[in-house]
Coordinates of N, CA and C in Angstrom, one line a residue:
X1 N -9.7 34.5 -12.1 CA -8.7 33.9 -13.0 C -7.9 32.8 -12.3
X2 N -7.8 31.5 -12.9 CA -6.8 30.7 -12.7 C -5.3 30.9 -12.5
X3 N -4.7 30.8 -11.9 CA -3.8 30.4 -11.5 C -2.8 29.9 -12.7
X4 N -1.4 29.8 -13.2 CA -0.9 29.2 -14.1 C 0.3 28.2 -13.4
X5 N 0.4 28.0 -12.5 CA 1.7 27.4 -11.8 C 1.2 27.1 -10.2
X6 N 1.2 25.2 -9.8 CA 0.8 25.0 -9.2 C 1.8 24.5 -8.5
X7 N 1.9 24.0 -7.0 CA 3.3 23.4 -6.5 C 2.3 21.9 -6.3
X8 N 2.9 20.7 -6.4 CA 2.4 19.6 -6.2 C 3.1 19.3 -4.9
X9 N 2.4 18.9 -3.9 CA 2.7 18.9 -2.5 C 3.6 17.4 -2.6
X10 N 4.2 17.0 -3.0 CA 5.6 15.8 -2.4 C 6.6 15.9 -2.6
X11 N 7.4 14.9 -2.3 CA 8.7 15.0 -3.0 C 8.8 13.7 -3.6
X12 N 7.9 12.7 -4.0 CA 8.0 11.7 -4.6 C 8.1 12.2 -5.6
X13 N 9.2 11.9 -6.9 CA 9.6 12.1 -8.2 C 8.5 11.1 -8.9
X14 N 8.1 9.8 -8.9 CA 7.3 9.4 -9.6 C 5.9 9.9 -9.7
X15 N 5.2 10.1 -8.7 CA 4.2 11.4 -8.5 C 4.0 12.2 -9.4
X16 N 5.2 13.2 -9.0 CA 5.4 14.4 -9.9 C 5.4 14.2 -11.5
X17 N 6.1 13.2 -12.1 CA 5.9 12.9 -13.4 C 4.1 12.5 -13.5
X18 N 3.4 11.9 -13.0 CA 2.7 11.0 -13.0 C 1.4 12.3 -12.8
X19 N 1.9 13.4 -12.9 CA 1.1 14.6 -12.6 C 1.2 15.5 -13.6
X20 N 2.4 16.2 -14.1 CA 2.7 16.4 -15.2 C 2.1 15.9 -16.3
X21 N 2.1 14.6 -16.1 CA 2.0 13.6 -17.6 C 0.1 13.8 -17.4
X22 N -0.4 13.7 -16.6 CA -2.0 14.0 -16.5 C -2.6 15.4 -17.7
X23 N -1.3 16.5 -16.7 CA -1.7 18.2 -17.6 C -0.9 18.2 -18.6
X24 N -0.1 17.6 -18.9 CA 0.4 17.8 -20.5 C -0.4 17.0 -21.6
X25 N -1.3 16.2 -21.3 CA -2.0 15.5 -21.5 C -3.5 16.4 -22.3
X26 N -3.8 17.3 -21.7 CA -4.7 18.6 -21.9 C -3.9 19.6 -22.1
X27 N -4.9 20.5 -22.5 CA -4.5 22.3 -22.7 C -5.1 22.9 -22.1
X28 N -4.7 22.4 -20.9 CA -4.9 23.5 -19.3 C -4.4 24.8 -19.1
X29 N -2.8 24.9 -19.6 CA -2.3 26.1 -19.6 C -1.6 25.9 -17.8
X30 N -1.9 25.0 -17.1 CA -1.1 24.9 -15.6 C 0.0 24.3 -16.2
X31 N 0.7 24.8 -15.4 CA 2.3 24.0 -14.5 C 2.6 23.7 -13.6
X32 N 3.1 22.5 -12.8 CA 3.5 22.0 -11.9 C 4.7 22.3 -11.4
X33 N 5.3 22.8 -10.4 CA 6.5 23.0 -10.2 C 6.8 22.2 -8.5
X34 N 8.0 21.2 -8.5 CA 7.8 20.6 -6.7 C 7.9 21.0 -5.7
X35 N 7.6 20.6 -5.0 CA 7.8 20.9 -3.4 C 9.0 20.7 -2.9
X36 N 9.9 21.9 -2.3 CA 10.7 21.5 -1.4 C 11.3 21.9 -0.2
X37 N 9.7 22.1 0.4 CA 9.4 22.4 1.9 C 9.6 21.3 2.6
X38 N 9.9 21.2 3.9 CA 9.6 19.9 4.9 C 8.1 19.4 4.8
X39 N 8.5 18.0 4.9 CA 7.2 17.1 5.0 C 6.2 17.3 6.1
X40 N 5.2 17.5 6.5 CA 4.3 17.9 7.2 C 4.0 16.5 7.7
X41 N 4.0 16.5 9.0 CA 3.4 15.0 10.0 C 2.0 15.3 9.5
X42 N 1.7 13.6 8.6 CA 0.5 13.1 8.3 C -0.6 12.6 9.5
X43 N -0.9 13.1 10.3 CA -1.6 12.6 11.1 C -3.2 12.5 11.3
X44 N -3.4 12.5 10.6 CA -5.2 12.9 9.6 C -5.5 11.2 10.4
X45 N -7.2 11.4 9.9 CA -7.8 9.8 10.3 C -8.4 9.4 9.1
X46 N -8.3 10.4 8.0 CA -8.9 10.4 7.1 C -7.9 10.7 5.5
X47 N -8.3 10.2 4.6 CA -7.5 10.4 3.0 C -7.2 11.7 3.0
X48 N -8.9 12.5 3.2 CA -8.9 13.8 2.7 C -8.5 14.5 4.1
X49 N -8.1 14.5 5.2 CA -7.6 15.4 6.1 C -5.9 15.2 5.8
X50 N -5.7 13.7 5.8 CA -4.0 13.7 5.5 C -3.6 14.5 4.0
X51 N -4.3 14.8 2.8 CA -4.3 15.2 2.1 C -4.5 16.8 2.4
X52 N -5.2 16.9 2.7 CA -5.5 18.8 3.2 C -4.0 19.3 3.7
X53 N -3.8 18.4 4.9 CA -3.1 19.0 5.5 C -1.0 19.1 4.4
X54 N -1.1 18.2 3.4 CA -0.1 18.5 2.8 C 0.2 19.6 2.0
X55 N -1.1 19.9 1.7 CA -1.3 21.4 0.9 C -1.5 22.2 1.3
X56 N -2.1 22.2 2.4 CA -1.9 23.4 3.3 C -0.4 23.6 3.5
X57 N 0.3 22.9 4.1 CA 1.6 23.0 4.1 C 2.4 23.6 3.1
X58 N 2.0 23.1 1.8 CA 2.6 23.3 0.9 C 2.2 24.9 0.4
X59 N 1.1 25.1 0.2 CA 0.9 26.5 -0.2 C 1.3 27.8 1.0
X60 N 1.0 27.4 2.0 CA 1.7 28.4 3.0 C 3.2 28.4 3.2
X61 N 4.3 27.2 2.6 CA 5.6 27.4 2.5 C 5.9 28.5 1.2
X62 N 4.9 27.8 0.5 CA 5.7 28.5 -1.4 C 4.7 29.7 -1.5
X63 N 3.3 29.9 -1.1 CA 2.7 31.1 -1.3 C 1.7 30.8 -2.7
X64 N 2.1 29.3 -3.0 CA 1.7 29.4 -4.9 C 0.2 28.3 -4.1
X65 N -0.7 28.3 -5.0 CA -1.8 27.2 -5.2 C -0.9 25.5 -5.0
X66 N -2.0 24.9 -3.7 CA -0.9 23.5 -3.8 C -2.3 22.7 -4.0
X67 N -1.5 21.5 -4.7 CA -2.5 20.0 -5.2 C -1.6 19.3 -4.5
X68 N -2.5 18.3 -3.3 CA -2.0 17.1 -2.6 C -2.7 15.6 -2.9
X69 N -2.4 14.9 -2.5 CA -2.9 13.6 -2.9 C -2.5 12.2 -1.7
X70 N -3.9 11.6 -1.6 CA -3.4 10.4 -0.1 C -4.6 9.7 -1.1
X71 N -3.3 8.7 -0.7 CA -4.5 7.1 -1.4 C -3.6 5.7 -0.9
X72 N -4.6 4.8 -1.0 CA -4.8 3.6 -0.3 C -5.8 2.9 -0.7
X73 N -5.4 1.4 -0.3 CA -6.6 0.2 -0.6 C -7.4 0.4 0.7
X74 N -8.3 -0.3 1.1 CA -9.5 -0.7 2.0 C -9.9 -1.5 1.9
X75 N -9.3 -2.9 3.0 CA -10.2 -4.7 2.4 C -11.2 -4.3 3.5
X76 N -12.3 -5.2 2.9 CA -13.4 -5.1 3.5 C -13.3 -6.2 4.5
X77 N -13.0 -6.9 4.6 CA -12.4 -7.9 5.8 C -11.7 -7.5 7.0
X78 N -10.9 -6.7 6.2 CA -9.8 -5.9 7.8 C -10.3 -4.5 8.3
X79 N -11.9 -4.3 8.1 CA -12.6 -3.5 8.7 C -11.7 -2.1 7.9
X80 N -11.5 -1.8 6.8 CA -11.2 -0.7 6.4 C -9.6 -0.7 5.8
X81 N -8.6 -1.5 6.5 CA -7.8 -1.9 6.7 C -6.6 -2.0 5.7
X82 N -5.5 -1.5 4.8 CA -4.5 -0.8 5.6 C -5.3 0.7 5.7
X83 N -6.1 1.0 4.6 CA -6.6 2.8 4.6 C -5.5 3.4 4.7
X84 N -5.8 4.6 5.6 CA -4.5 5.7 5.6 C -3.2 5.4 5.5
X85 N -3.1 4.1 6.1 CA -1.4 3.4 6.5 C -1.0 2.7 5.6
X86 N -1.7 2.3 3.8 CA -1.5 1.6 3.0 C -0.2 1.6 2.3
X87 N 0.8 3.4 2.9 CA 2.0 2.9 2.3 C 2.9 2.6 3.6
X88 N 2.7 2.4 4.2 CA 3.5 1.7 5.4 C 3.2 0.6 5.9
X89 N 2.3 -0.1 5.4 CA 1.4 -1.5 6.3 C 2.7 -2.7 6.5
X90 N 3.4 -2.7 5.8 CA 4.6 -3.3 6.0 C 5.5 -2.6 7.5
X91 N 5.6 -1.1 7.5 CA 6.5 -0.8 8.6 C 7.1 0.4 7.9
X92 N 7.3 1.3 8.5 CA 7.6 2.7 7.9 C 8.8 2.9 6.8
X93 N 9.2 2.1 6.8 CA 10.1 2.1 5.2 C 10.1 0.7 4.3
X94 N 9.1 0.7 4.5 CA 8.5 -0.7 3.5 C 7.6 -0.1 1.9
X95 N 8.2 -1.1 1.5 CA 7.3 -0.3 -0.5 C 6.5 -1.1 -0.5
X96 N 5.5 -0.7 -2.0 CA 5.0 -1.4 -2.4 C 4.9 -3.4 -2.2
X97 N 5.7 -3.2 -2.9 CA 6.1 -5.2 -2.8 C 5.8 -5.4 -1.2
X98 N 6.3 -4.9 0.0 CA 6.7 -5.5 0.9 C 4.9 -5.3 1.4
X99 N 4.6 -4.5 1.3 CA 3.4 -4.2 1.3 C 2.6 -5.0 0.9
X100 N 2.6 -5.8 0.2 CA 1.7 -6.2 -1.3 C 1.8 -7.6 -0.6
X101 N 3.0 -7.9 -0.2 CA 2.9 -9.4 0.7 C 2.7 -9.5 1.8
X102 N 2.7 -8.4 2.6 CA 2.2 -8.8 3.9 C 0.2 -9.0 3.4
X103 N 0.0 -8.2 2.9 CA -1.5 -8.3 2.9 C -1.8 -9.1 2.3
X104 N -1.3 -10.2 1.4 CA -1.7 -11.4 0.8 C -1.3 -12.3 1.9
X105 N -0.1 -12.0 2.3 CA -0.8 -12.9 3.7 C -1.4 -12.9 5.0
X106 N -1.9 -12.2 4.9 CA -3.0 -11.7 5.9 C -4.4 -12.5 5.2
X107 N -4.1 -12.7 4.4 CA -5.6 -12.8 3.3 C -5.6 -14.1 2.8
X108 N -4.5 -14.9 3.2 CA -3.7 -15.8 2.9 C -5.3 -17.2 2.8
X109 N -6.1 -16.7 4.1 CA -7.4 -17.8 4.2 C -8.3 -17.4 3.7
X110 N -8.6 -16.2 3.5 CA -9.8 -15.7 3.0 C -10.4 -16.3 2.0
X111 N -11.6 -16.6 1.7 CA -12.2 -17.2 0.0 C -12.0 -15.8 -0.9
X112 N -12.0 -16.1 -1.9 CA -11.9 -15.0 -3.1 C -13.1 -14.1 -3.2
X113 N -14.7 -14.5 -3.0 CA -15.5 -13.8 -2.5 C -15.5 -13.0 -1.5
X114 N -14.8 -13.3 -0.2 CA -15.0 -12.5 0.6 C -13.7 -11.3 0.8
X115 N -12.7 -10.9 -0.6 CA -11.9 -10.2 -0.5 C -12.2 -9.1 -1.2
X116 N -13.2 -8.5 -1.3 CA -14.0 -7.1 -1.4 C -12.8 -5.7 -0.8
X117 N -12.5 -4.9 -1.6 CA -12.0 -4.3 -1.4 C -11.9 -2.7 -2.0
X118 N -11.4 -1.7 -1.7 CA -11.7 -0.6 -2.8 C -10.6 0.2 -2.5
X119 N -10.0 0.9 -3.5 CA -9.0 1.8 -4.0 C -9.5 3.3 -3.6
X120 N -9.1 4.1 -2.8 CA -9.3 5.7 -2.7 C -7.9 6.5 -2.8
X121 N -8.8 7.6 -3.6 CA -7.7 8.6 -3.9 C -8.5 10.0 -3.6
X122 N -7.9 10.7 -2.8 CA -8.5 12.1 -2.5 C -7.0 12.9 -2.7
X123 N -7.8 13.9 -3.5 CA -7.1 15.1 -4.3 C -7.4 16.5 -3.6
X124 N -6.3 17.0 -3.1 CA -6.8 18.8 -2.1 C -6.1 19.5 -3.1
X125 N -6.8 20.3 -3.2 CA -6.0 22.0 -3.7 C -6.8 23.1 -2.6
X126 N -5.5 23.8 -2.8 CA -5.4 24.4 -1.7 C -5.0 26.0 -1.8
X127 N -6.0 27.2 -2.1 CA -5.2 28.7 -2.7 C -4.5 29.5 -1.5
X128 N -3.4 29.8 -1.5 CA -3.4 30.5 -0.2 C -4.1 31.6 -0.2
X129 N -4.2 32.3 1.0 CA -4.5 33.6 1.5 C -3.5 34.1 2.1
X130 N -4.4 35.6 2.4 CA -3.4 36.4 3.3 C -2.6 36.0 4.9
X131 N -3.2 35.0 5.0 CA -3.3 34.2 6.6 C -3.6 32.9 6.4
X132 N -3.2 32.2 7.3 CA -3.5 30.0 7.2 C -4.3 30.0 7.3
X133 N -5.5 30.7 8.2 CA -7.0 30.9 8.3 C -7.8 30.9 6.9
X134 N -7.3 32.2 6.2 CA -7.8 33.0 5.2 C -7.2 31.9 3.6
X135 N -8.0 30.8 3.4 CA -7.7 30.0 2.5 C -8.6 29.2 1.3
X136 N -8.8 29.2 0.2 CA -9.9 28.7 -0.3 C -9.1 26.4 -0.2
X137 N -10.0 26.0 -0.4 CA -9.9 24.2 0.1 C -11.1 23.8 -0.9
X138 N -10.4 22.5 -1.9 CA -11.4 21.7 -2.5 C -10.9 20.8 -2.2
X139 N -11.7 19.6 -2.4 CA -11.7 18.0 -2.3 C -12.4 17.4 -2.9
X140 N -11.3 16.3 -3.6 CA -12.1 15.2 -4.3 C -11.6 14.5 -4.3
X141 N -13.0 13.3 -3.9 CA -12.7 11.8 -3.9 C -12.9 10.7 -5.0
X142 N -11.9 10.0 -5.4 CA -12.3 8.6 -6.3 C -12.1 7.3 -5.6
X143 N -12.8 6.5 -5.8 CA -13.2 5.2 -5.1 C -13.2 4.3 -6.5
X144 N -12.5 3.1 -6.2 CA -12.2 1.7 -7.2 C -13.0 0.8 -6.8
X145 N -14.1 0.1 -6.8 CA -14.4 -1.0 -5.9 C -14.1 -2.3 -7.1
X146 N -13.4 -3.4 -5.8 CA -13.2 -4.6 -6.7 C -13.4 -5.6 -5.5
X147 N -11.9 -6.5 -6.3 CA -11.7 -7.9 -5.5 C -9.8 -7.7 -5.6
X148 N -9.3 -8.6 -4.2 CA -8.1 -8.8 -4.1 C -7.8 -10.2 -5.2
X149 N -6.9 -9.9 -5.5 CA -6.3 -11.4 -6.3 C -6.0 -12.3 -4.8
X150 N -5.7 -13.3 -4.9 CA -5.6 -14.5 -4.0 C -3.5 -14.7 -3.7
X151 N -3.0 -14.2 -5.0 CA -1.2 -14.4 -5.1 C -0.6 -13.3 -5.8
X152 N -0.1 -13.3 -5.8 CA 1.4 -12.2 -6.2 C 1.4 -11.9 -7.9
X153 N 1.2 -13.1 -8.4 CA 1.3 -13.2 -9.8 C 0.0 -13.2 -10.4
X154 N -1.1 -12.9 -9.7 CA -2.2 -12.2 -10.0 C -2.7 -10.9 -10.1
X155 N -1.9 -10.7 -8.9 CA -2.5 -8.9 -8.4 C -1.8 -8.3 -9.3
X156 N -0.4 -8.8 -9.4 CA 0.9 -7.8 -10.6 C 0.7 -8.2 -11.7
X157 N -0.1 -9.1 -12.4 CA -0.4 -9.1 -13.6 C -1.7 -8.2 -14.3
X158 N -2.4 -7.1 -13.8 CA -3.3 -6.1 -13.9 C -2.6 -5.2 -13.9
X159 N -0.7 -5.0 -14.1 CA -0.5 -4.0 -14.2 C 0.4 -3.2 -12.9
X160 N 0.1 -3.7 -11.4 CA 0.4 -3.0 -10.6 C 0.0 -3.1 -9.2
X161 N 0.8 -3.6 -8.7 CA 0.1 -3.4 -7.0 C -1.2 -2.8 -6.5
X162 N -1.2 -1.7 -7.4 CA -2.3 -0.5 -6.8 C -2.3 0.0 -8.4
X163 N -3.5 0.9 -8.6 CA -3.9 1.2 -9.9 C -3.3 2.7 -9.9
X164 N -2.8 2.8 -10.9 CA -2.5 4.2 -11.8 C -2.5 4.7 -12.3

């Protein structure tokens, strides 16, 4: 049997609606309820390890089924580049925007052809067990593949820095 009440591993408020609004969306019969355990050091090399390790965290704090989530761009020019670090590429309290312009100018020479780039989102759920050992673990990955816009007033006119 499923589960009826899930904790969503952040404490981002936009998130959390943005998850909500997914399952209210269907007749799943889940509910989301937030996290408000301490933040677990992301130190993963990977989407789905920094992801894992949120839900792990999170279900071994609350005891309930946890859904985590890590996502990021990847230019194909900067060898993978921001990836895991895509919400700090600016500097650890840098948003979106600040974000959004440092990488256009990084990219500032590139030709439009060669700004290949892709969107990942990896999703953990996480059931606890009797022990941190003793745990069931899924993962799923989505991948966007595109192109960077060239300015500011391109990339935010699709809607959004990043897709959601």
């Amino acid at each position: 049997m499923i589960p009826s009440t899930f904790v969503l591993a952040t404490h981002n408020r936009h998130k959390i609606d943005e998850f909500q609004h997914m399952l209210s969306s269907r007749e799943t019969g889940i509910s989301l309820v937030s996290y408000d355990g301490p933040e677990p050091v992301e130190d993963g090399t990977t989407f789905a390890e920094n992801a894992l390790i949120k839900a792990r965290a999170a279900a071994q704090h609350t005891g309930l089924p946890a859904l985590a989530d890590d996502s990021g761009l990847c230019v194909d020019v900067l060898n993978g580049a921001p990836g895991i670090f895509s919400a700090r590429w600016a500097g650890h309290h840098s948003d979106d925007e600040k974000n959004l312009t440092l990488l256009l100018e990084q990219l500032s020479d590139v030709p439009p052809r060669q700004r290949g780039a892709h969107y990942v989102c990896v999703i953990a759920l996480v059931f606890p067990g009797s022990s941190k050992n003793h745990h069931r673990e899924m993962v799923v990955e989505g991948r966007w593949d595109g192109f960077l816009e060239s300015s500011r007033a391109r990339a935010t006119a699709q809607g959004s820095a990043r897709p959601r």
